[in-house]
Short mmCIF file of C-alpha atoms in Angstrom, two decimals:
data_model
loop_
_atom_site.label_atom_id
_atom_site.label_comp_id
_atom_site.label_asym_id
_atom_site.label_seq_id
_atom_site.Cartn_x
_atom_site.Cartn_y
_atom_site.Cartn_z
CA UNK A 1 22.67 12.94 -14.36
CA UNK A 2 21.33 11.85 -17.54
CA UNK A 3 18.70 9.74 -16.36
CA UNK A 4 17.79 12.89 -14.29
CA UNK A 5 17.20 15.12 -17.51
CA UNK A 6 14.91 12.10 -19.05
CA UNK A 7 13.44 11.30 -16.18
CA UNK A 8 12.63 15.35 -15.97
CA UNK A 9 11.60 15.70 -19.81
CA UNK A 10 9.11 12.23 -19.68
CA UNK A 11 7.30 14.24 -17.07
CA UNK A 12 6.78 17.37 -18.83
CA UNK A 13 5.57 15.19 -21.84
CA UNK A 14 3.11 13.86 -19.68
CA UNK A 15 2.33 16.97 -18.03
CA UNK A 16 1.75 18.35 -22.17
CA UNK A 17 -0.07 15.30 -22.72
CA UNK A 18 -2.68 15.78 -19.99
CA UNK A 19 -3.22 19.44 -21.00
CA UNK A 20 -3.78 18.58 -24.44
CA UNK A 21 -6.34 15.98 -23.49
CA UNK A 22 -8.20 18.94 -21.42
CA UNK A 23 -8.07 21.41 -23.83
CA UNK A 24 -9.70 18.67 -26.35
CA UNK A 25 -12.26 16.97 -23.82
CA UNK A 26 -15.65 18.25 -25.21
CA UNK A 27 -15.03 17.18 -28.50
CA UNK A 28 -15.67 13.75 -28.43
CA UNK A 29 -13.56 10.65 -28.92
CA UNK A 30 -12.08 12.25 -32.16
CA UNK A 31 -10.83 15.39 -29.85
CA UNK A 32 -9.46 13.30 -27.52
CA UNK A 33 -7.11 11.48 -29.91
CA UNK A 34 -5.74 14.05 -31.72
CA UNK A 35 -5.38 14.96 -27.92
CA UNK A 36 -2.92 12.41 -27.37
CA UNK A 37 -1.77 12.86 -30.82
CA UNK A 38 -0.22 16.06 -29.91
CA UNK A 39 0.56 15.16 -26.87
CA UNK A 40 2.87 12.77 -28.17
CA UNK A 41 4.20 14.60 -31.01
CA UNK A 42 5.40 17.34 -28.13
CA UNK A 43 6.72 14.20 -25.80
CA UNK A 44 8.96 12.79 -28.72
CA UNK A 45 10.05 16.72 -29.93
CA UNK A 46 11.00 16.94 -26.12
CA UNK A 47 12.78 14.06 -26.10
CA UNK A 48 14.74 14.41 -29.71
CA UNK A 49 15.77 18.41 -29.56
CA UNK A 50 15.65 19.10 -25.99
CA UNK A 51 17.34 15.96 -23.92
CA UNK A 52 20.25 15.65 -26.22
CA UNK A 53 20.76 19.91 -26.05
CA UNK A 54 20.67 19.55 -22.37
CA UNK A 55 22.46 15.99 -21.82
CA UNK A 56 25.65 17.92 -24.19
CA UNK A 57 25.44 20.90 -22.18
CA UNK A 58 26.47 18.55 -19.20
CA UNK A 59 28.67 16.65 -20.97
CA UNK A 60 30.34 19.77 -21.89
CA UNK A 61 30.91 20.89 -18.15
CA UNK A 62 31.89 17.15 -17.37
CA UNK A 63 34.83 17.52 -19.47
CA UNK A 64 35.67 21.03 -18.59
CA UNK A 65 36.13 19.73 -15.29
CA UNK A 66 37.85 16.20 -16.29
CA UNK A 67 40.51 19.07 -18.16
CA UNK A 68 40.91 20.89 -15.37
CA UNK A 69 41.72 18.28 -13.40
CA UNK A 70 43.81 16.65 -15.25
CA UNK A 71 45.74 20.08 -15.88
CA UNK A 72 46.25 20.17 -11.72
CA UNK A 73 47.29 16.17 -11.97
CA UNK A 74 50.20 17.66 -14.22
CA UNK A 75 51.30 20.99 -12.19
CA UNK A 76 51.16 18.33 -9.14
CA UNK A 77 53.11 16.16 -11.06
CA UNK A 78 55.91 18.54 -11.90
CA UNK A 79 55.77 19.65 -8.12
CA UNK A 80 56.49 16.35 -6.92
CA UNK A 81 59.53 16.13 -9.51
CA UNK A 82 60.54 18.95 -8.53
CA UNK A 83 60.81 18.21 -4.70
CA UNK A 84 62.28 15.20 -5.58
CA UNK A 85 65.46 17.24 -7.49
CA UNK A 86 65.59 19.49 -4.50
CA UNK A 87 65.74 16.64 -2.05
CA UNK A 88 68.57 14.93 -3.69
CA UNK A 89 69.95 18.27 -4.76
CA UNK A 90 70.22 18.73 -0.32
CA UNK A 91 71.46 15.27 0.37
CA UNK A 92 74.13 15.40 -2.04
CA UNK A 93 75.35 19.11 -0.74
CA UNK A 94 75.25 17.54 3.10
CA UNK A 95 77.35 14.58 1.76
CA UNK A 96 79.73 16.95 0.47
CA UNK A 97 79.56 18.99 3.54
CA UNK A 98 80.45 16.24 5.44
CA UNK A 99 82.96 15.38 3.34
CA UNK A 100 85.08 18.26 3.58
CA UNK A 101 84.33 18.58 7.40
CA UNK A 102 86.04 14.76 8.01
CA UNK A 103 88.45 16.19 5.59
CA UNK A 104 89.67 19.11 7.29
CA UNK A 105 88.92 17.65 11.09
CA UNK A 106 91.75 14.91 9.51
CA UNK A 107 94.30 18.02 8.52
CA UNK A 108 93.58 19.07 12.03
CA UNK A 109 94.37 16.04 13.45
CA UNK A 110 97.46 15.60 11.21
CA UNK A 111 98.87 18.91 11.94
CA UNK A 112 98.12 18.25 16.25
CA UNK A 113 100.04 15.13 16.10
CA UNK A 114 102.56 16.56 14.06
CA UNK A 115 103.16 19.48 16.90
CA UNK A 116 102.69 17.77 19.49
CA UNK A 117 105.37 14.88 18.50
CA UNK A 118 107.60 17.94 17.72
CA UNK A 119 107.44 19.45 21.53
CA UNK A 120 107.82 15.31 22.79
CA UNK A 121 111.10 15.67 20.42
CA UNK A 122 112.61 18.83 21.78
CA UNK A 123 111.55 17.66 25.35
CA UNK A 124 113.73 14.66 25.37
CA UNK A 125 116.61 16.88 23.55
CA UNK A 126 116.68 19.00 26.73
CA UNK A 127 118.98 18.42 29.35
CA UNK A 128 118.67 18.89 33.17
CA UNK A 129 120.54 21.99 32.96
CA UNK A 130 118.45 23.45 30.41
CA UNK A 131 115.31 22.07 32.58
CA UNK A 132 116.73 23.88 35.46
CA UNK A 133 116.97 26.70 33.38
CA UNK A 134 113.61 26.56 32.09
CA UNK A 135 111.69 26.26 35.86
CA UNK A 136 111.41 30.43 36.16
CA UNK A 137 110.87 31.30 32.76
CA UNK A 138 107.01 32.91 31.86
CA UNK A 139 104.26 30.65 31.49
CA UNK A 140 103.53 30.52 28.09
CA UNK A 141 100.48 31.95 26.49
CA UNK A 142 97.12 30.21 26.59
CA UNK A 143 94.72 30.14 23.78
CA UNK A 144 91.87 28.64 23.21
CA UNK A 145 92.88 26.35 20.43
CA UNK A 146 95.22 23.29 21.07
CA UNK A 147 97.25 23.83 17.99
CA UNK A 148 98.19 27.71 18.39
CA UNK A 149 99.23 26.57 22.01
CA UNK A 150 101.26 24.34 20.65
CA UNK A 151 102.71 25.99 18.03
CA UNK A 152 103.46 29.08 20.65
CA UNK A 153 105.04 26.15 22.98
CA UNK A 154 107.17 24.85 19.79
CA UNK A 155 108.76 28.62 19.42
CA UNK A 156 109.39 28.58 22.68
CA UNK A 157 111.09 25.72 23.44
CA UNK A 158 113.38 26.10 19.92
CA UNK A 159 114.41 29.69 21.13
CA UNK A 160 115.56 28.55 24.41
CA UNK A 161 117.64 25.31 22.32
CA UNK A 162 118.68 28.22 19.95
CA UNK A 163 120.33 30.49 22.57
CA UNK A 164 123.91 30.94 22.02
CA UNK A 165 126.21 29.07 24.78
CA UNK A 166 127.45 32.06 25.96
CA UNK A 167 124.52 32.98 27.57
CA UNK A 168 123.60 29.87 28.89
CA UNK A 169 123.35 29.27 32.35
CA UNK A 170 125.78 27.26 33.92
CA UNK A 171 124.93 23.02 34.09
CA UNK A 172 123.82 22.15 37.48
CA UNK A 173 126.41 19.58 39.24
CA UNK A 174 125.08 16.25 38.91
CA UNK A 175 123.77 14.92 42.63
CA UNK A 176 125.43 12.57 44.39
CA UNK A 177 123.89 9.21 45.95
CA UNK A 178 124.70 11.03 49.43
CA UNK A 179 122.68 14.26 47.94
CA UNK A 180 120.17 12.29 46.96
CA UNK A 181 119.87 10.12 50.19
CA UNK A 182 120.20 12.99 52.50
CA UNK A 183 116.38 14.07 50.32
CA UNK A 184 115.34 10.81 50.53
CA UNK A 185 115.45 11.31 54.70
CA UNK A 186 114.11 14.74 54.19
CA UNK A 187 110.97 13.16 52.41
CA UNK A 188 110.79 9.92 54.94
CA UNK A 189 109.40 11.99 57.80
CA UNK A 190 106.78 14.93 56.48
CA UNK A 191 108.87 17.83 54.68
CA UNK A 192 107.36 21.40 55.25
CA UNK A 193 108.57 24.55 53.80
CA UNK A 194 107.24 27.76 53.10
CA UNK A 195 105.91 26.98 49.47
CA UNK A 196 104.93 23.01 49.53
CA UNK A 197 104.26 20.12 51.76
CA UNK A 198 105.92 16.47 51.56
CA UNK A 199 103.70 14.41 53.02
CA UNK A 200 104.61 10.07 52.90
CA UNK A 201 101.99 8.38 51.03
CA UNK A 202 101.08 5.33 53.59
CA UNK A 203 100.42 2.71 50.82
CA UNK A 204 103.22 1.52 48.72
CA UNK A 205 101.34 0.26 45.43
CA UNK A 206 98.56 3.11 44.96
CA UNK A 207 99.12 2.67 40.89
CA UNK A 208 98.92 -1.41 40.46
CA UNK A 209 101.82 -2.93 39.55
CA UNK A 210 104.12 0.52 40.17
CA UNK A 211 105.61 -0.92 44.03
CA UNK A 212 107.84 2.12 45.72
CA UNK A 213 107.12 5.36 47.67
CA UNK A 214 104.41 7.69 47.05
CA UNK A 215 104.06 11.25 48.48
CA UNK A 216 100.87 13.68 48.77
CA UNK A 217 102.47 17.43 48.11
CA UNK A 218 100.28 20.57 48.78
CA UNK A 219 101.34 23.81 47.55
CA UNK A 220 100.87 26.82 49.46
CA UNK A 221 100.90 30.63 49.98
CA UNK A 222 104.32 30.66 51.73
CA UNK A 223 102.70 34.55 52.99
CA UNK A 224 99.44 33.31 54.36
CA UNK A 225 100.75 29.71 54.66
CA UNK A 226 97.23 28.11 53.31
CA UNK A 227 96.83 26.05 50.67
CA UNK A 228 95.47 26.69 47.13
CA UNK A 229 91.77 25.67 47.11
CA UNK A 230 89.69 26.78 44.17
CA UNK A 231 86.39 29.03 44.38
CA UNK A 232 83.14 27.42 44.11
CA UNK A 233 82.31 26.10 40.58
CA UNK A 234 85.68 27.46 39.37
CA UNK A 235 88.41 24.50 38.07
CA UNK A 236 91.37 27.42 37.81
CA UNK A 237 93.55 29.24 39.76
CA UNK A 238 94.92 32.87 38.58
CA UNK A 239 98.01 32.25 36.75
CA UNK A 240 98.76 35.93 37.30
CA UNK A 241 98.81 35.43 41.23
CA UNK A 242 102.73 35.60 41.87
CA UNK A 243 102.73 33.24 45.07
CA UNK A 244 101.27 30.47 43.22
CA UNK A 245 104.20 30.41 40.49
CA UNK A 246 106.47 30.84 43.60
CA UNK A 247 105.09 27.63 45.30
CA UNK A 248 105.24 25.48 41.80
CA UNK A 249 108.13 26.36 40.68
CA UNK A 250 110.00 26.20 44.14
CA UNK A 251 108.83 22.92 44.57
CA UNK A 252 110.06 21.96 41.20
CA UNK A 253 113.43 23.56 41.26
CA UNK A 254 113.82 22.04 45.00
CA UNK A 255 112.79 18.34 44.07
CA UNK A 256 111.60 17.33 40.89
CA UNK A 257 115.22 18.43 38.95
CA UNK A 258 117.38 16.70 41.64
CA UNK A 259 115.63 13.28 40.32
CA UNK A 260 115.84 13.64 36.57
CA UNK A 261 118.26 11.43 35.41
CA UNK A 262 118.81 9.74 38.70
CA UNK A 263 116.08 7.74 39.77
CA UNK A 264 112.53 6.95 38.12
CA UNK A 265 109.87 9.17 38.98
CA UNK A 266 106.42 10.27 38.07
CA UNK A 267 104.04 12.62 38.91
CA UNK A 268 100.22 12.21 39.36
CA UNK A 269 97.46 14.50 40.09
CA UNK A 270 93.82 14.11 41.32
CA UNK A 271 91.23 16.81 42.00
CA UNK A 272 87.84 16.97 44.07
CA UNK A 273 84.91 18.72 44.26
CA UNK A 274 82.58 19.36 47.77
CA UNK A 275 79.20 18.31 47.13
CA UNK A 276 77.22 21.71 46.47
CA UNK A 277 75.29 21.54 42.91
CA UNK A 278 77.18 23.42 40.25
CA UNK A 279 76.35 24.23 36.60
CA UNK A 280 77.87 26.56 34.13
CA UNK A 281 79.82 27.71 31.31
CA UNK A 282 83.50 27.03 31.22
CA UNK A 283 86.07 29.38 31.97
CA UNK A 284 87.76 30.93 29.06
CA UNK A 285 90.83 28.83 27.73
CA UNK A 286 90.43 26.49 29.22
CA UNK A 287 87.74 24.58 27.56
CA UNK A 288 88.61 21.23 28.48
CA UNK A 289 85.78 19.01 26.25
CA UNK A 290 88.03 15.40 26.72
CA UNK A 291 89.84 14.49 29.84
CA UNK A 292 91.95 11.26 29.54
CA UNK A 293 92.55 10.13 33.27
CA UNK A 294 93.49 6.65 35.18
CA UNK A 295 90.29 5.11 36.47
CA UNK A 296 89.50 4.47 39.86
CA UNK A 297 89.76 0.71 41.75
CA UNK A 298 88.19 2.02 44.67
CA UNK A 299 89.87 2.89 48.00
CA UNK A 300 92.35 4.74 46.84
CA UNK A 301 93.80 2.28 44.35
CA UNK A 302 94.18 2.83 40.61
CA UNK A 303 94.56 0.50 37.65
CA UNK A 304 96.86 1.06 34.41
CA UNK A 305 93.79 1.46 31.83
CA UNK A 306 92.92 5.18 30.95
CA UNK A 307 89.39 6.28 30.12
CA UNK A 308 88.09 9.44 28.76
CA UNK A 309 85.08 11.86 30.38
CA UNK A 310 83.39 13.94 27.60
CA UNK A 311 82.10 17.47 29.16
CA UNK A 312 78.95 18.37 26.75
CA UNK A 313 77.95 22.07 26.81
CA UNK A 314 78.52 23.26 30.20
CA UNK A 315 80.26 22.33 33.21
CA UNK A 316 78.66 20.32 36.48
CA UNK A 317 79.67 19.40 40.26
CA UNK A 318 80.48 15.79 38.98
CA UNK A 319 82.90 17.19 36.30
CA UNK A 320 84.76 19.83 38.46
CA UNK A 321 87.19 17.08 40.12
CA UNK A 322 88.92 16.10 36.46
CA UNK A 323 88.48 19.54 35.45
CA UNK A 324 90.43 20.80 38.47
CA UNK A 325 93.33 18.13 37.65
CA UNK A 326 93.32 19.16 33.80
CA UNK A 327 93.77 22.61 35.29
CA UNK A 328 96.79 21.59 36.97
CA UNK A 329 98.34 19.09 34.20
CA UNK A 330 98.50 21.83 31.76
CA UNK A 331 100.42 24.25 34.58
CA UNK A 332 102.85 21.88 35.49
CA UNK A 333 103.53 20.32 31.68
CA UNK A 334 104.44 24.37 30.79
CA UNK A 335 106.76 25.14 34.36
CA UNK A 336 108.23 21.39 34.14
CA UNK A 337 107.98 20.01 30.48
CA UNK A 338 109.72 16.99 31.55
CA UNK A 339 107.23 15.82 33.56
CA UNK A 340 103.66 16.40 32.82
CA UNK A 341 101.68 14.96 35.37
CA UNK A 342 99.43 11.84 35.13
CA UNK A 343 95.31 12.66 35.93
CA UNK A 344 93.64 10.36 38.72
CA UNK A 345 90.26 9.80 38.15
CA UNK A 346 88.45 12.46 40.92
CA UNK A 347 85.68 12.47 43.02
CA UNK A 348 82.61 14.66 44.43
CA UNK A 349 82.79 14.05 48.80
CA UNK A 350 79.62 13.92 50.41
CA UNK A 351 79.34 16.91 52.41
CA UNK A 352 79.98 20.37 51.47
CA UNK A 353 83.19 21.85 52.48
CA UNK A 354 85.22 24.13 50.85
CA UNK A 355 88.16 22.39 51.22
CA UNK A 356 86.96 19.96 49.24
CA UNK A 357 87.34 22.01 46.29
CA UNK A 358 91.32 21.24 45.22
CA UNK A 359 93.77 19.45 43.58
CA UNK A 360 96.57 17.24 45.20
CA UNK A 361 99.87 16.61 43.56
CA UNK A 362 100.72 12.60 44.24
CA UNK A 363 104.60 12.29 43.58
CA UNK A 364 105.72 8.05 42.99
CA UNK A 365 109.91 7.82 43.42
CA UNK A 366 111.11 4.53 43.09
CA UNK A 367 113.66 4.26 45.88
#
């Protein structure tokens, strides 16, 4: 810029000069030197009063903007340490967050182990008698949280160990080997009644390493005489239907308490799904996120190692099967609390049938 403003004054000095010479050109030689004379004298007044005025006047604007500038540079400064504080000022807070989340997920856990090792405890307290007792009492409330179920299954099963003697039922007879022989024929051949079907197993190690007799048992309307299938994309049954309780807790009453303290037993359940798509929500309170099961050796063999299927946020066909078996673990742990039920990893058939859409009972006796 400042070679600009000479550059700009040298040419009106010139431009003065050449004028003066004109003005002064029919004078003679003397005319035209004091000519250039003045022409000069107004070149160098140019140059020493009116380059420097205009060459400060620039400068002046140069470092009105340099000030400017360098006032942003410090409001952008102060910005930057400001996000800074904030960003740390967040991460610390989500640390903390976190924190007390792990923290009170750990209570949580604490407090569901704690339960659910004191409903193991009054389990193995209870006696047959008190079992047999216990096979037409009220299902007990759902909920959708684990711990107030178990907490409501806690005060239930203390009441019943709290009752007084008096009006206790009396102890069922203990069976005798004949008893239990004569239901060992029963079962050999297939046993129907009203509410269930015993139907033999054909193989004799299903569960590796677990040798001895296994039995497929369907429950049924003992009205209608059909079997419980569930709806399509639905993994319960209504608890409220009276025919279903009938057919569990028949079947319990009938053969599950003439084993307990007799012979080894176990009881295993596996569910299945027809192949029709599915997707949706999950049925309320039953909101079964983890399902621990046995896995799957292939035809119709299982191993001893247990694996775990994670349901994210909304049910499908290939979940239904495990789903369905949940269903029915948590039914017959509250009728039978003895004997909750092992899951069998499940499967989705090929075609689409609707009576592809239950859940078997699979019942092991080691006779």
């Amino acid at each position: 810029m400042e070679y600009i403003v000479i550059g700009a004054m040298l040419v009106c000095g010139l431009f003065l000069l050449q004028t003066a010479r004109w003005l002064f050109s029919d004078h003679g030689a003397l005319s035209g030197a004091a000519a250039a004379i003045l022409g000069v004298v107004m070149l160098s007044l140019t140059v020493v009063y009116v380059a420097p005025a205009l060459l400060d006047t620039e400068k002046a604007k140069l470092a009105e903007q340099i000030a400017k500038l360098t006032k942003e540079g410090g409001v952008l400064k102060a910005d930057k340490v400001k996000l800074e504080a904030d960003i740390k000022r967040h991460a610390t807070e989500q640390e903390n967050a976190a924190s007390r989340l792990a923290d009170l997920e750990r209570k949580r856990l604490a407090e569901l182990e704690g339960l659910s090792s004191g409903v193991e405890e009054l389990r193995g307290r209870m006696t047959t008698s008190q079992v047999g007792m216990m096979v037409d009492r009220p299902y007990l409330p759902e909920t959708t949280d684990k711990a107030d179920r178990l907490r409501a299954e806690v005060r239930a099963l203390t009441d019943f160990r709290m009752r007084p003697t008096a009006a206790a039922a009396p102890p069922l007879q203990p069976e005798t080997p004949r008893e239990l022989t004569v239901l060992k024929d029963k079962m050999s051949a297939r046993l129907s009644t009203p509410n269930y079907d015993v139907e033999v197993y054909p193989d004799k190690e299903m569960i590796r390493g677990r040798t001895g007799r296994y039995y497929v048992v369907d429950l049924k309307n003992a009205t209608s005489g059909i079997r419980y299938f569930f709806a399509g994309g639905k993994y319960t049954l209504g608890l409220g239907n009276p025919e279903f309780r009938a057919s569990l807790n028949t079947f319990i009453g009938d053969i599950l308490t003439k084993f307990e303290g007799k012979v080894r037993y176990d009881l295993f359940v596996r569910g299945n799904a027809d192949e029709k798509p599915y997707q949706g929500p999950f049925e309320a309170g039953y909101e079964f996120r983890t399902i621990k099961y046995v896995r799957s050796l292939g035809n119709d063999k299982y191993g001893v190692e247990t694996s775990e299927r994670n349901v994210g946020g909304y049910v499908r066909n290939e979940d239904l099967p495990d789903m369905r078996a949940a269903f029915m673990q948590r039914v017959i742990a509250e009728a039978y609390p003895l004997k909750a039920p092992t899951i069998l990893q499940g499967a989705v058939t090929t075609k689409t049938d609707d009576k592809d859409r239950n859940a078997e009972l699979l019942l092991y006796v080691d006779w």
